[in-house]
Amino acid sequence: MEQLIGLIFIAVLATFAGAELIGKIPPQLHTPLMSGSNAISGITIVGALLAVGASGDDKLLAILGFCAIVFGTINVVGGYLVTDRMLKMFKKKGSK
Amino acid sequence: MNSNFILISYIVSAILFILGIKRLGKVNTARQGNFLSAVGMLIAIIATLFKMDAIPLEWVIGGIALGTLIGAITAIRVAMTSMPEMVAIFNGFGGGASALVASAELFKYLNGKEVYLAELTKNNSDLTTTMITIVLSVIIGSLTFTGSFIAWGKLQGKISGQPITYPGQNIINLLILVGVIIAAYFFVMNPENMTAFYVIVGIGLLLGVLSVIPIGGADMPVVISLLNSYSGIAAAATGFVLGNQALIVSGALVGASGIFLTNIMCKGMNRSLANVLFSAFGKVDATKTSPKSAEEISIKEMSAENAAYTMQSAESVIIVPGYGMAVAQAQHEVRKLADELEKGGVNVKFAVHPVAGRMPGHMNVLLAEANISYDKLFDMDEINDDFAGTDVALIIGANDVVNPAARHDESSPIYGMPILNVDYAKTTFVLKRSMNPGFAGISNELFGYENNYMVFGDAKATVSQFVETLKEEA
């Protein structure tokens, strides 16, 4: 129970932080922002690594974890690259 | 390695994520912000590798290599116009990964109950909490997975962009929801009940499909933003399953920021989120269509040449881009047009509606790709008063966001949506392929207005014809 409450505590704080971060963002950055925060949700790859690490000899666990690693990596790598591609284009004329 | 060291690394990651999102919010620092956030991710991954008791290299390296390959190739090759779909797909994979991790945790328990329970006790946790969070993670993760693919299909035109509805839809959805609650109850009471678990997975996948198909293609940006938030929540739920702080903090950050972004997008259309999700918007209902259908509106046509002359002699031109410009890949031609007009002393501005395109900011990305300086781009609120003093409003592939019916026609599905007041300009040109209604499936009364002229044809071809004409004259 103690652990659960501790975890809820940080979840609540992070939720407020996330909400605060959004209020002040110009519309033209909404797409990159969505894409960039989407890459962050790929953090679940950390869980996937742990799942594979704990799989031992169990093939089913290893396969589930492996798929999760692939999915998570697609999310992370694709997300950051696509965001960077979009942001590269935002520059003032002449400042090339 | 020392577990405190790993926790400290997670804190550093969390700080980098927060700073990253914050910097993503300003044009000058956005790219750096994205980089910071990527560094945070790298730190979290490396710290986790130290946390693992054993690293089965073939699975870890193989998985990361395969994921990197797929992610990088698609991210580099995708056209800027398909960006929203791409984000949806990446997001779907993230949700799927969370569901897989939570499922793996269940199998880990089933394989060695004593060990697992002892570990839970050591961490001051209990089995019921773990199973409840597994259920949440699996449902939200699977829903995100299938929902994202449906959203992708709708934007790609692989699935009808029209809302798909059937009789008794709400009752069926309600029954499914009740079903998943019952299954979840049986599963949490007895985690060995695999039937209940598979029912939960199945319903999660089904919910993603059923909740997205009744939503019209024009609302997909809102759906993608919401699904983005869900994948964050799924990651946070998985964090609770594993007792992992990095997942909880990052997931909650994304979940909360995603909901807020979704809300901002809904406000841009003057609608509530509930209205977007449940009203099957854009379904053209014979009894509700506005009195003037496309056939009844009498329109005036103008050739591209004459339209170009009109713009050349204008003092000010406001260009209103929409998804049609994206589809025709006309953004580079549009930049040439703006350059030519400016050379001739015409004042050129761009008006970007918050929901123009398929995502907020979609038009800004495309125009930026074409090297149009962002200080020429204006938000709806900044520019709406300027239309009255403008000679020409040039509408390129935009439709619903300039439909004056939104202001006065209560029977119109878009009634109440803030629009760009293009009809206040002296002349409007609408570049359009044909007289088909817009993405929301409703006809546009602007086309029949006294001061409006239609210029038919492919947007890219028409705009390059403008450019040719202007060059010859100059």
Coordinates of C-alpha atoms in Angstrom, one line a residue:
Chain A
M1 CA 0.0 0.0 0.0
E2 CA 2.8 2.4 0.9
Q3 CA 4.4 1.8 -2.4
L4 CA 1.2 2.4 -4.2
I5 CA 0.6 5.7 -2.5
G6 CA 4.1 6.8 -3.2
L7 CA 3.6 6.0 -6.9
I8 CA 0.3 7.7 -7.1
F9 CA 1.9 10.7 -5.5
I10 CA 4.5 11.0 -8.3
A11 CA 1.8 10.3 -10.9
V12 CA -0.3 13.2 -9.6
L13 CA 2.6 15.6 -9.6
A14 CA 3.6 14.5 -13.1
T15 CA 0.1 15.0 -14.3
F16 CA 0.0 18.5 -13.1
A17 CA 3.4 19.2 -14.6
G18 CA 2.2 17.8 -18.0
A19 CA -1.0 20.0 -17.8
E20 CA 1.0 23.1 -16.9
L21 CA 3.5 22.6 -19.8
I22 CA 0.7 22.7 -22.4
G23 CA -1.1 26.0 -21.7
K24 CA 1.5 28.2 -23.4
I25 CA 2.2 26.6 -26.7
P26 CA 1.6 28.4 -30.1
P27 CA -0.6 26.4 -32.5
Q28 CA 2.0 25.9 -35.2
L29 CA 4.0 23.8 -32.7
H30 CA 1.0 21.5 -31.9
T31 CA 1.9 18.8 -34.4
P32 CA 5.6 18.6 -33.5
L33 CA 4.6 18.7 -29.8
M34 CA 2.1 15.8 -30.3
S35 CA 4.7 13.9 -32.1
G36 CA 7.4 14.7 -29.6
S37 CA 5.4 13.7 -26.6
N38 CA 4.3 10.6 -28.4
A39 CA 7.9 9.6 -28.6
I40 CA 8.1 10.0 -24.8
S41 CA 5.3 7.6 -24.3
G42 CA 7.7 5.0 -25.9
I43 CA 9.3 5.0 -22.4
T44 CA 7.4 1.7 -22.1
I45 CA 10.4 0.2 -23.8
V46 CA 12.0 0.3 -20.3
G47 CA 9.3 -2.1 -19.2
A48 CA 9.9 -4.2 -22.3
L49 CA 13.6 -4.5 -21.5
L50 CA 12.8 -5.6 -17.9
A51 CA 10.3 -8.2 -19.2
V52 CA 12.9 -9.7 -21.5
G53 CA 15.5 -9.5 -18.7
A54 CA 13.3 -11.5 -16.4
S55 CA 12.2 -14.1 -19.0
G56 CA 14.8 -16.7 -18.0
D57 CA 14.2 -19.8 -20.0
D58 CA 10.6 -19.0 -20.7
K59 CA 10.2 -18.6 -24.5
L60 CA 6.7 -17.1 -24.3
L61 CA 7.9 -14.4 -22.0
A62 CA 10.9 -13.7 -24.1
I63 CA 8.8 -13.4 -27.3
L64 CA 6.3 -11.1 -25.6
G65 CA 9.1 -9.0 -24.3
F66 CA 10.8 -9.0 -27.7
C67 CA 7.7 -7.8 -29.5
A68 CA 7.3 -5.1 -26.9
I69 CA 10.9 -4.0 -27.4
V70 CA 10.4 -3.8 -31.2
F71 CA 7.1 -1.9 -30.8
G72 CA 8.6 0.5 -28.2
T73 CA 11.7 1.1 -30.3
I74 CA 9.6 2.0 -33.3
N75 CA 7.7 4.4 -31.2
V76 CA 10.8 6.0 -29.7
V77 CA 13.1 6.1 -32.8
G78 CA 10.3 7.0 -35.3
G79 CA 8.8 9.5 -32.9
Y80 CA 12.0 11.5 -32.3
L81 CA 13.1 11.4 -35.9
V82 CA 9.8 12.5 -37.3
T83 CA 9.6 15.3 -34.8
D84 CA 13.1 16.5 -35.7
R85 CA 12.3 16.4 -39.4
M86 CA 9.3 18.7 -38.7
L87 CA 11.2 21.1 -36.5
K88 CA 14.1 21.4 -38.9
M89 CA 11.8 23.2 -41.2
F90 CA 10.9 25.9 -38.7
K91 CA 13.3 28.7 -39.4
K92 CA 13.0 32.2 -40.4
K93 CA 13.6 33.0 -44.0
G94 CA 17.2 33.9 -44.6
S95 CA 18.5 32.4 -41.4
K96 CA 19.6 29.4 -43.3
Chain B
M1 CA 24.4 -1.6 -10.2
N2 CA 23.2 0.3 -7.2
S3 CA 19.5 0.8 -7.4
N4 CA 19.8 4.4 -6.1
F5 CA 22.0 5.2 -9.0
I6 CA 19.3 3.9 -11.4
L7 CA 16.6 5.9 -9.6
I8 CA 18.8 9.0 -10.0
S9 CA 19.1 8.3 -13.7
Y10 CA 15.4 8.1 -13.9
I11 CA 15.1 11.5 -12.2
V12 CA 17.5 13.0 -14.7
S13 CA 15.4 11.5 -17.5
A14 CA 12.2 12.9 -16.1
I15 CA 13.8 16.4 -15.8
L16 CA 15.0 16.1 -19.4
F17 CA 11.5 15.1 -20.6
I18 CA 9.9 18.1 -18.8
L19 CA 12.5 20.5 -20.1
G20 CA 12.2 18.9 -23.5
I21 CA 8.4 19.4 -23.7
K22 CA 8.8 22.9 -22.4
R23 CA 11.3 23.8 -25.1
L24 CA 9.2 22.1 -27.7
G25 CA 6.7 24.9 -27.0
K26 CA 8.9 27.7 -28.4
V27 CA 9.9 27.9 -32.1
N28 CA 13.5 28.8 -31.3
T29 CA 14.2 26.1 -28.8
A30 CA 11.9 23.4 -30.2
R31 CA 14.5 21.3 -31.9
Q32 CA 16.8 21.4 -28.9
G33 CA 13.8 20.4 -26.7
N34 CA 13.2 17.3 -28.8
F35 CA 16.9 16.5 -28.6
L36 CA 16.9 16.9 -24.8
S37 CA 13.9 14.6 -24.5
A38 CA 15.7 12.0 -26.7
V39 CA 18.7 12.2 -24.5
G40 CA 16.4 11.6 -21.5
M41 CA 15.1 8.5 -23.2
L42 CA 18.6 7.2 -23.9
I43 CA 19.6 7.7 -20.2
A44 CA 16.4 5.8 -19.1
I45 CA 17.2 2.9 -21.4
I46 CA 20.8 2.6 -20.4
A47 CA 20.0 2.8 -16.7
T48 CA 17.5 0.1 -17.2
L49 CA 20.0 -2.2 -18.9
F50 CA 22.1 -1.9 -15.7
K51 CA 19.0 -2.8 -13.6
M52 CA 18.5 -6.0 -15.4
D53 CA 19.8 -9.2 -13.7
A54 CA 20.5 -10.8 -17.0
I55 CA 20.6 -9.3 -20.4
P56 CA 19.6 -11.9 -23.1
L57 CA 21.6 -10.1 -25.8
E58 CA 20.0 -11.7 -28.8
W59 CA 16.5 -10.5 -27.8
V60 CA 17.6 -7.1 -26.6
I61 CA 19.9 -6.2 -29.5
G62 CA 17.7 -7.9 -32.1
G63 CA 14.6 -6.1 -30.8
I64 CA 16.2 -2.7 -30.7
A65 CA 17.8 -3.1 -34.1
L66 CA 14.6 -4.3 -35.7
G67 CA 12.6 -1.5 -34.1
T68 CA 15.2 1.2 -35.0
L69 CA 15.3 0.0 -38.6
I70 CA 11.5 0.1 -39.0
G71 CA 11.1 3.3 -37.1
A72 CA 13.9 5.2 -38.8
I73 CA 13.1 4.1 -42.3
T74 CA 9.4 5.1 -42.0
A75 CA 10.2 8.3 -40.2
I76 CA 12.7 9.4 -42.9
R77 CA 10.7 8.3 -45.9
V78 CA 7.3 9.5 -44.9
A79 CA 6.0 12.6 -46.9
M80 CA 5.3 15.6 -44.8
T81 CA 1.7 15.4 -45.9
S82 CA 1.2 12.0 -44.2
M83 CA 2.6 13.2 -41.0
P84 CA -0.6 12.8 -38.9
E85 CA -1.0 9.2 -40.0
M86 CA 2.6 8.5 -39.2
V87 CA 2.2 9.9 -35.7
A88 CA -0.9 7.7 -35.2
I89 CA 1.0 4.6 -36.2
F90 CA 4.0 5.3 -34.0
N91 CA 1.6 6.0 -31.2
G92 CA -0.3 2.7 -31.8
F93 CA 3.0 0.8 -31.4
G94 CA 3.6 2.5 -28.1
G95 CA 0.2 1.5 -26.8
G96 CA 0.7 -2.0 -28.1
A97 CA 4.1 -2.3 -26.3
S98 CA 2.5 -1.3 -23.0
A99 CA -0.2 -3.9 -23.4
L100 CA 2.5 -6.6 -24.2
V101 CA 4.6 -5.6 -21.2
A102 CA 1.7 -5.9 -18.8
S103 CA 0.7 -9.3 -20.3
A104 CA 4.3 -10.5 -19.9
E105 CA 4.1 -9.6 -16.2
L106 CA 1.0 -11.8 -15.8
F107 CA 2.8 -14.7 -17.4
K108 CA 5.8 -14.1 -15.1
Y109 CA 3.5 -14.4 -12.1
L110 CA 1.8 -17.6 -13.5
N111 CA 5.3 -19.2 -14.0
G112 CA 6.5 -18.7 -10.5
K113 CA 3.9 -17.6 -8.1
E114 CA 5.9 -17.9 -4.9
V115 CA 8.8 -16.0 -6.2
Y116 CA 6.6 -13.3 -7.6
L117 CA 4.5 -12.9 -4.4
A118 CA 7.6 -12.7 -2.3
E119 CA 8.9 -10.0 -4.5
L120 CA 5.6 -8.1 -4.2
T121 CA 5.7 -8.3 -0.4
K122 CA 9.3 -7.1 -0.5
N123 CA 8.1 -4.0 -2.5
N124 CA 5.1 -3.4 -0.2
S125 CA 2.7 -4.2 -3.0
D126 CA 0.0 -6.8 -3.3
L127 CA -1.4 -9.1 -6.0
T128 CA -4.9 -7.4 -6.4
T129 CA -3.4 -4.0 -7.1
T130 CA -1.0 -5.5 -9.6
M131 CA -3.7 -7.4 -11.4
I132 CA -6.0 -4.3 -11.6
T133 CA -3.2 -2.3 -13.1
I134 CA -2.5 -5.1 -15.5
V135 CA -6.1 -5.0 -16.7
L136 CA -6.0 -1.2 -17.1
S137 CA -2.7 -1.3 -19.0
V138 CA -3.9 -4.1 -21.3
I139 CA -7.3 -2.5 -22.1
I140 CA -5.9 1.0 -22.7
G141 CA -2.8 -0.3 -24.6
S142 CA -4.8 -2.6 -26.9
L143 CA -7.4 0.1 -27.5
T144 CA -4.7 2.6 -28.5
F145 CA -3.1 0.0 -30.8
T146 CA -6.2 -0.8 -32.9
G147 CA -7.7 2.7 -32.6
S148 CA -4.5 4.2 -34.0
F149 CA -4.6 1.9 -37.0
I150 CA -8.2 2.7 -37.7
A151 CA -7.3 6.4 -37.5
W152 CA -4.4 5.8 -39.9
G153 CA -6.8 3.9 -42.3
K154 CA -9.3 6.7 -42.2
L155 CA -6.7 9.4 -43.1
Q156 CA -5.1 7.2 -45.8
G157 CA -8.6 6.6 -47.3
K158 CA -8.2 2.9 -46.8
I159 CA -11.3 3.0 -44.6
S160 CA -14.2 5.3 -45.3
G161 CA -13.7 8.8 -43.8
Q162 CA -17.4 9.0 -43.3
P163 CA -18.6 8.1 -39.8
I164 CA -19.7 4.4 -39.7
T165 CA -22.8 3.9 -37.7
Y166 CA -25.3 1.1 -37.2
P167 CA -28.5 0.7 -35.2
G168 CA -28.1 0.1 -31.5
Q169 CA -24.4 1.3 -31.6
N170 CA -24.6 2.9 -28.2
I171 CA -26.3 -0.1 -26.6
I172 CA -23.7 -2.5 -28.1
N173 CA -20.9 -0.3 -26.8
L174 CA -22.5 -0.2 -23.4
L175 CA -22.8 -4.0 -23.3
I176 CA -19.2 -4.4 -24.3
L177 CA -18.2 -2.1 -21.5
V178 CA -20.2 -4.0 -19.0
G179 CA -18.7 -7.2 -20.4
V180 CA -15.1 -6.0 -19.9
I181 CA -15.9 -5.0 -16.3
I182 CA -17.3 -8.4 -15.6
A183 CA -14.3 -10.1 -17.2
A184 CA -12.0 -7.8 -15.3
Y185 CA -13.7 -8.7 -12.0
F186 CA -13.3 -12.5 -12.6
F187 CA -9.7 -12.0 -13.7
V188 CA -8.7 -10.0 -10.7
M189 CA -10.4 -12.4 -8.3
N190 CA -8.6 -15.3 -10.0
P191 CA -5.6 -14.3 -12.1
E192 CA -5.3 -17.9 -13.4
N193 CA -8.6 -17.5 -15.3
M194 CA -7.0 -17.1 -18.7
T195 CA -10.4 -17.0 -20.5
A196 CA -11.2 -13.8 -18.6
F197 CA -7.8 -12.4 -19.6
Y198 CA -8.2 -13.2 -23.3
V199 CA -11.7 -11.7 -23.2
I200 CA -10.2 -8.5 -21.7
V201 CA -7.5 -8.4 -24.5
G202 CA -10.2 -9.0 -27.2
I203 CA -12.5 -6.4 -25.9
G204 CA -9.6 -3.9 -25.6
L205 CA -8.7 -4.4 -29.3
L206 CA -12.4 -4.3 -30.3
L207 CA -13.0 -1.1 -28.3
G208 CA -10.3 0.7 -30.3
V209 CA -12.0 -0.2 -33.5
L210 CA -15.6 0.5 -32.4
S211 CA -14.8 3.8 -30.7
V212 CA -12.9 5.3 -33.8
I213 CA -15.1 4.1 -36.7
P214 CA -18.1 6.2 -35.8
I215 CA -15.9 9.4 -35.9
G216 CA -15.6 11.3 -39.1
G217 CA -12.3 11.7 -40.9
A218 CA -12.3 15.4 -40.3
D219 CA -12.1 14.7 -36.6
M220 CA -9.2 12.3 -36.8
P221 CA -6.7 14.9 -35.5
V222 CA -8.6 15.1 -32.2
V223 CA -8.7 11.3 -32.1
I224 CA -5.0 11.0 -32.7
S225 CA -4.2 13.5 -30.0
L226 CA -6.5 11.6 -27.6
L227 CA -4.9 8.3 -28.5
N228 CA -1.5 9.9 -27.9
S229 CA -2.7 10.7 -24.4
Y230 CA -4.0 7.2 -24.0
S231 CA -0.7 5.7 -24.9
G232 CA 0.8 7.8 -22.1
I233 CA -1.8 6.6 -19.7
A234 CA -1.1 3.0 -20.8
A235 CA 2.6 3.5 -20.1
A236 CA 1.8 5.0 -16.7
A237 CA -0.5 2.0 -15.9
T238 CA 2.4 -0.3 -16.9
G239 CA 4.6 1.7 -14.6
F240 CA 2.2 0.8 -11.7
V241 CA 2.3 -2.8 -12.7
L242 CA 6.1 -2.8 -12.6
G243 CA 6.5 -0.3 -9.8
N244 CA 8.7 1.7 -12.2
Q245 CA 8.9 5.4 -11.6
A246 CA 10.3 6.3 -15.0
L247 CA 7.2 4.9 -16.7
I248 CA 4.8 6.5 -14.3
V249 CA 6.3 10.0 -14.6
S250 CA 6.7 10.0 -18.4
G251 CA 3.4 8.3 -19.0
A252 CA 1.5 10.7 -16.7
L253 CA 3.3 13.7 -18.4
V254 CA 2.2 12.5 -21.9
G255 CA -1.2 11.5 -20.7
A256 CA -1.9 14.9 -19.1
S257 CA -0.3 17.0 -21.9
G258 CA -2.2 15.0 -24.5
I259 CA -5.6 15.6 -22.9
F260 CA -4.9 19.3 -22.7
L261 CA -3.7 19.4 -26.3
T262 CA -6.9 17.5 -27.3
N263 CA -9.0 20.0 -25.5
I264 CA -7.3 23.0 -27.2
M265 CA -8.1 21.3 -30.6
C266 CA -11.7 20.8 -29.6
K267 CA -11.9 24.5 -28.6
G268 CA -10.6 25.4 -32.1
M269 CA -13.7 23.8 -33.5
N270 CA -15.9 25.1 -30.8
R271 CA -17.0 21.7 -29.7
S272 CA -16.6 19.5 -26.7
L273 CA -14.6 16.3 -26.6
A274 CA -17.8 14.3 -25.9
N275 CA -19.4 15.9 -28.9
V276 CA -16.5 14.8 -31.1
L277 CA -16.4 11.3 -29.8
F278 CA -20.1 10.4 -29.7
S279 CA -22.0 12.5 -32.2
A280 CA -20.9 10.8 -35.4
F281 CA -20.2 14.3 -36.8
G282 CA -20.1 14.8 -40.5
K283 CA -22.5 12.0 -41.2
V284 CA -24.6 13.6 -43.9
D285 CA -28.2 13.2 -42.8
A286 CA -30.7 13.8 -45.5
T287 CA -33.1 15.5 -43.1
K288 CA -30.4 17.8 -41.7
T289 CA -28.4 18.9 -44.8
S290 CA -28.5 22.6 -45.3
P291 CA -31.3 23.8 -47.7
K292 CA -28.8 24.6 -50.5
S293 CA -27.1 21.5 -51.8
A294 CA -24.1 21.8 -54.1
E295 CA -26.3 21.6 -57.2
E296 CA -28.5 24.5 -56.2
I297 CA -25.7 26.9 -55.6
S298 CA -24.9 28.9 -58.7
I299 CA -21.2 29.4 -59.0
K300 CA -19.0 31.6 -61.1
E301 CA -15.8 30.3 -62.6
M302 CA -12.6 32.1 -63.4
S303 CA -9.6 31.0 -65.4
A304 CA -6.2 30.7 -63.6
E305 CA -4.8 33.5 -65.8
N306 CA -7.5 36.0 -65.0
A307 CA -7.3 35.1 -61.3
A308 CA -3.5 35.8 -61.5
Y309 CA -4.1 39.2 -63.0
T310 CA -6.6 40.1 -60.3
M311 CA -4.0 39.2 -57.6
Q312 CA -1.3 41.1 -59.4
S313 CA -3.3 44.3 -59.3
A314 CA -4.3 43.7 -55.7
E315 CA -2.7 45.5 -52.8
S316 CA -3.1 42.7 -50.3
V317 CA -3.6 39.0 -50.7
I318 CA -4.3 36.5 -47.9
I319 CA -3.7 32.9 -48.7
V320 CA -5.8 30.3 -46.9
P321 CA -4.2 26.8 -47.2
G322 CA -6.1 23.6 -46.4
Y323 CA -5.7 19.9 -46.7
G324 CA -6.2 20.1 -50.4
M325 CA -2.9 22.0 -50.7
A326 CA -1.3 19.2 -48.8
V327 CA -2.7 16.5 -51.0
A328 CA -1.7 18.3 -54.1
Q329 CA 1.8 18.8 -52.7
A330 CA 1.4 22.5 -53.7
Q331 CA 3.2 24.1 -50.9
H332 CA 6.4 24.8 -52.9
E333 CA 4.4 26.3 -55.7
V334 CA 2.5 28.4 -53.2
R335 CA 5.8 29.8 -51.9
K336 CA 6.8 30.8 -55.5
L337 CA 3.4 32.5 -55.9
A338 CA 3.9 34.4 -52.7
D339 CA 7.5 35.4 -53.8
E340 CA 6.2 36.6 -57.2
L341 CA 3.4 38.6 -55.7
E342 CA 5.7 40.2 -53.2
K343 CA 8.1 41.1 -55.9
G344 CA 5.3 43.0 -57.5
G345 CA 4.6 44.9 -54.3
V346 CA 1.6 42.9 -53.1
N347 CA 1.3 42.4 -49.4
V348 CA 1.0 38.6 -48.8
K349 CA -0.1 36.9 -45.6
F350 CA -1.1 33.4 -44.8
A351 CA -4.1 32.6 -42.6
V352 CA -4.0 29.3 -40.8
H353 CA -7.1 28.0 -39.2
P354 CA -6.4 26.0 -36.0
V355 CA -7.8 22.8 -37.5
A356 CA -6.8 23.3 -41.1
G357 CA -5.3 20.2 -42.5
R358 CA -5.5 17.0 -40.5
M359 CA -3.8 18.2 -37.3
P360 CA -3.3 21.5 -35.6
G361 CA -0.1 23.0 -36.9
H362 CA -0.2 20.7 -40.0
M363 CA -0.3 23.7 -42.4
N364 CA 2.5 25.4 -40.5
V365 CA 4.7 22.4 -40.9
L366 CA 4.0 22.2 -44.6
L367 CA 4.5 25.9 -45.3
A368 CA 7.7 25.8 -43.2
E369 CA 8.8 22.9 -45.4
A370 CA 8.4 25.1 -48.4
N371 CA 10.6 27.7 -46.7
I372 CA 7.8 30.2 -46.0
S373 CA 8.9 32.4 -43.1
Y374 CA 6.7 31.7 -40.1
D375 CA 6.3 35.5 -39.4
K376 CA 4.0 35.5 -42.5
L377 CA 1.7 32.9 -40.9
F378 CA -1.1 34.2 -38.8
D379 CA -3.5 32.5 -36.5
M380 CA -7.3 32.9 -37.0
D381 CA -7.6 35.4 -34.1
E382 CA -4.7 37.5 -35.4
I383 CA -5.9 37.8 -38.9
N384 CA -9.7 37.6 -38.9
D385 CA -10.2 41.3 -38.7
D386 CA -7.9 41.9 -41.6
F387 CA -10.0 40.2 -44.2
A388 CA -12.4 43.1 -44.5
G389 CA -9.5 45.3 -45.7
T390 CA -8.1 42.7 -48.0
D391 CA -8.5 42.6 -51.8
V392 CA -8.1 38.9 -52.4
A393 CA -8.5 35.9 -50.2
L394 CA -7.0 32.9 -52.0
I395 CA -8.4 29.6 -50.7
I396 CA -6.3 26.7 -51.6
G397 CA -7.9 23.3 -50.8
A398 CA -9.6 24.6 -47.6
N399 CA -13.3 24.1 -47.3
D400 CA -15.1 23.7 -44.0
V401 CA -12.9 26.2 -42.2
V402 CA -14.1 29.0 -44.5
N403 CA -17.8 28.0 -44.7
P404 CA -19.8 31.0 -43.6
A405 CA -22.7 28.6 -42.7
A406 CA -20.8 28.0 -39.5
R407 CA -21.8 31.5 -38.5
H408 CA -25.5 31.5 -39.1
D409 CA -26.9 28.2 -40.3
E410 CA -28.1 26.4 -37.3
S411 CA -28.9 23.3 -39.3
S412 CA -25.3 23.0 -40.5
P413 CA -23.2 20.4 -38.6
I414 CA -20.4 22.9 -38.3
Y415 CA -22.6 25.6 -36.9
G416 CA -20.7 27.4 -34.2
M417 CA -17.3 26.5 -35.3
P418 CA -15.0 29.6 -35.5
I419 CA -14.1 30.1 -39.2
L420 CA -11.8 32.4 -41.2
N421 CA -13.9 35.3 -42.4
V422 CA -12.7 35.1 -46.0
D423 CA -16.1 36.2 -47.3
Y424 CA -15.4 39.7 -45.9
A425 CA -12.5 40.2 -48.4
K426 CA -13.3 42.0 -51.6
T427 CA -12.8 39.0 -53.7
T428 CA -12.4 35.3 -52.9
F429 CA -10.9 32.7 -55.1
V430 CA -11.5 29.0 -54.3
L431 CA -9.0 26.6 -55.8
K432 CA -10.8 23.3 -56.0
R433 CA -10.6 20.0 -57.9
S434 CA -14.4 19.7 -58.3
M435 CA -17.6 20.7 -56.6
N436 CA -17.4 17.8 -54.2
P437 CA -18.2 18.8 -50.6
G438 CA -15.4 19.0 -48.1
F439 CA -13.9 16.4 -45.8
A440 CA -16.8 16.9 -43.3
G441 CA -19.1 16.0 -46.1
I442 CA -21.1 19.3 -46.2
S443 CA -21.5 21.8 -49.0
N444 CA -20.1 25.2 -48.7
E445 CA -22.3 28.2 -49.3
L446 CA -19.3 30.5 -49.8
F447 CA -19.0 29.0 -53.4
G448 CA -22.2 30.7 -54.4
Y449 CA -21.4 34.1 -52.9
E450 CA -21.4 37.2 -55.1
N451 CA -17.7 38.0 -54.7
N452 CA -16.5 34.4 -55.0
Y453 CA -14.9 32.8 -58.1
M454 CA -14.0 29.1 -58.4
V455 CA -10.8 28.2 -60.1
F456 CA -11.1 24.5 -60.9
G457 CA -8.2 22.1 -61.3
D458 CA -5.4 20.4 -59.4
A459 CA -4.1 22.9 -56.8
K460 CA -0.5 22.5 -57.7
A461 CA -1.1 22.9 -61.5
T462 CA -3.3 26.0 -60.9
V463 CA -0.8 27.7 -58.6
S464 CA 2.1 27.1 -60.9
Q465 CA -0.1 28.6 -63.7
F466 CA -0.5 31.6 -61.5
V467 CA 3.3 31.8 -61.1
E468 CA 3.8 31.5 -64.9
T469 CA 1.3 34.2 -65.6
L470 CA 2.9 36.6 -63.1
K471 CA 6.4 35.9 -64.4
E472 CA 5.4 36.6 -68.0
E473 CA 3.8 39.9 -66.9
A474 CA 6.8 41.0 -64.9

